Amino acid sequence: RRAMGLTQKEVAQVLGLKNGSTISRWERGFRVPNLVTVIRLSILYNTMADGLFVSLRRSLQKEIHKAEQKVRQSKLADENAR
C-alpha cells in the first residue's frame, strides 16, 4: 500500500469499505480480510494473494513448529515410560 502511495482510507475506498480502520486492523494483524477481499487486495497491489500474508505465515510456522516439538517430546516421553 505504501509503495503505491495509497493511504489506508484510499484502499478502503477502492475496496468499498467504510473507512481505513479496517485496513489498519489487517496491517497490525488484529483481523484478517475474507477471501474475496484478499483477492481484491492482490489485484490492487498487483501481487499473489499469499504475498499479502508473509508475516502471518512466519508467525504461524513458528507456532506450529513449537506445537509439533511438544507433541514429539510427549510421544518420546510416553515411549520411554513403557
Coordinates of C-alpha atoms in Angstrom, one line a residue:
R1 CA 0.0 0.0 0.0
R2 CA 2.7 2.4 1.0
A3 CA 4.8 1.5 -2.0
M4 CA 1.9 2.5 -4.2
G5 CA 1.4 5.8 -2.3
L6 CA -2.0 4.8 -1.0
T7 CA -3.4 5.7 2.4
Q8 CA -5.5 3.2 4.4
K9 CA -8.5 5.4 3.7
E10 CA -7.9 5.3 -0.1
V11 CA -7.5 1.5 0.0
A12 CA -10.7 1.2 1.9
Q13 CA -12.5 3.4 -0.6
V14 CA -11.2 1.3 -3.5
L15 CA -12.5 -1.9 -1.7
G16 CA -15.8 -0.3 -0.9
L17 CA -15.2 -0.3 2.9
K18 CA -16.5 2.3 5.3
N19 CA -13.1 3.7 6.5
G20 CA -9.4 3.0 6.8
S21 CA -9.6 1.5 10.3
T22 CA -10.3 -1.9 8.8
I23 CA -7.1 -1.7 6.8
S24 CA -5.3 -0.7 9.9
R25 CA -6.5 -3.7 11.8
W26 CA -5.4 -6.0 8.9
E27 CA -2.0 -4.4 8.8
R28 CA -1.5 -4.7 12.5
G29 CA -2.6 -8.4 12.5
F30 CA -5.7 -7.9 14.6
R31 CA -8.1 -9.0 11.9
V32 CA -7.8 -10.9 8.6
P33 CA -9.7 -10.0 5.4
N34 CA -12.1 -12.5 3.9
L35 CA -11.1 -14.5 0.8
V36 CA -12.8 -12.2 -1.7
T37 CA -11.2 -9.2 -0.2
V38 CA -7.8 -10.9 -0.2
I39 CA -8.2 -11.4 -4.0
R40 CA -9.2 -7.8 -4.4
L41 CA -6.2 -6.7 -2.5
S42 CA -3.9 -8.9 -4.5
I43 CA -5.3 -7.3 -7.7
L44 CA -5.0 -3.8 -6.3
Y45 CA -1.4 -4.4 -5.2
N46 CA -0.5 -6.5 -8.3
T47 CA 0.8 -9.4 -6.3
M48 CA -0.2 -13.0 -5.5
A49 CA -2.6 -13.4 -2.6
D50 CA -0.2 -15.3 -0.4
G51 CA 2.3 -12.4 -0.7
L52 CA -0.1 -10.4 1.5
F53 CA 0.4 -12.8 4.4
V54 CA 4.1 -13.3 4.7
S55 CA 4.4 -12.2 8.3
L56 CA 1.3 -14.1 9.3
R57 CA 2.7 -17.2 7.6
R58 CA 6.0 -16.9 9.5
S59 CA 4.3 -16.4 12.8
L60 CA 2.0 -19.4 12.2
Q61 CA 5.0 -21.5 11.1
K62 CA 6.8 -20.8 14.4
E63 CA 3.6 -21.6 16.4
I64 CA 3.1 -24.9 14.6
H65 CA 6.7 -25.8 14.9
K66 CA 6.6 -25.3 18.7
A67 CA 3.4 -27.3 19.0
E68 CA 4.9 -30.1 16.8
Q69 CA 8.0 -30.2 19.1
K70 CA 5.8 -30.5 22.2
V71 CA 3.9 -33.4 20.6
R72 CA 7.1 -35.2 19.6
Q73 CA 8.6 -34.7 23.1
S74 CA 5.4 -36.0 24.7
K75 CA 5.4 -39.0 22.5
L76 CA 9.0 -39.7 23.2
A77 CA 8.4 -39.4 27.0
D78 CA 5.5 -41.9 26.7
E79 CA 7.6 -44.3 24.8
N80 CA 10.4 -44.1 27.3
A81 CA 8.0 -44.6 30.2
R82 CA 6.9 -48.0 28.8

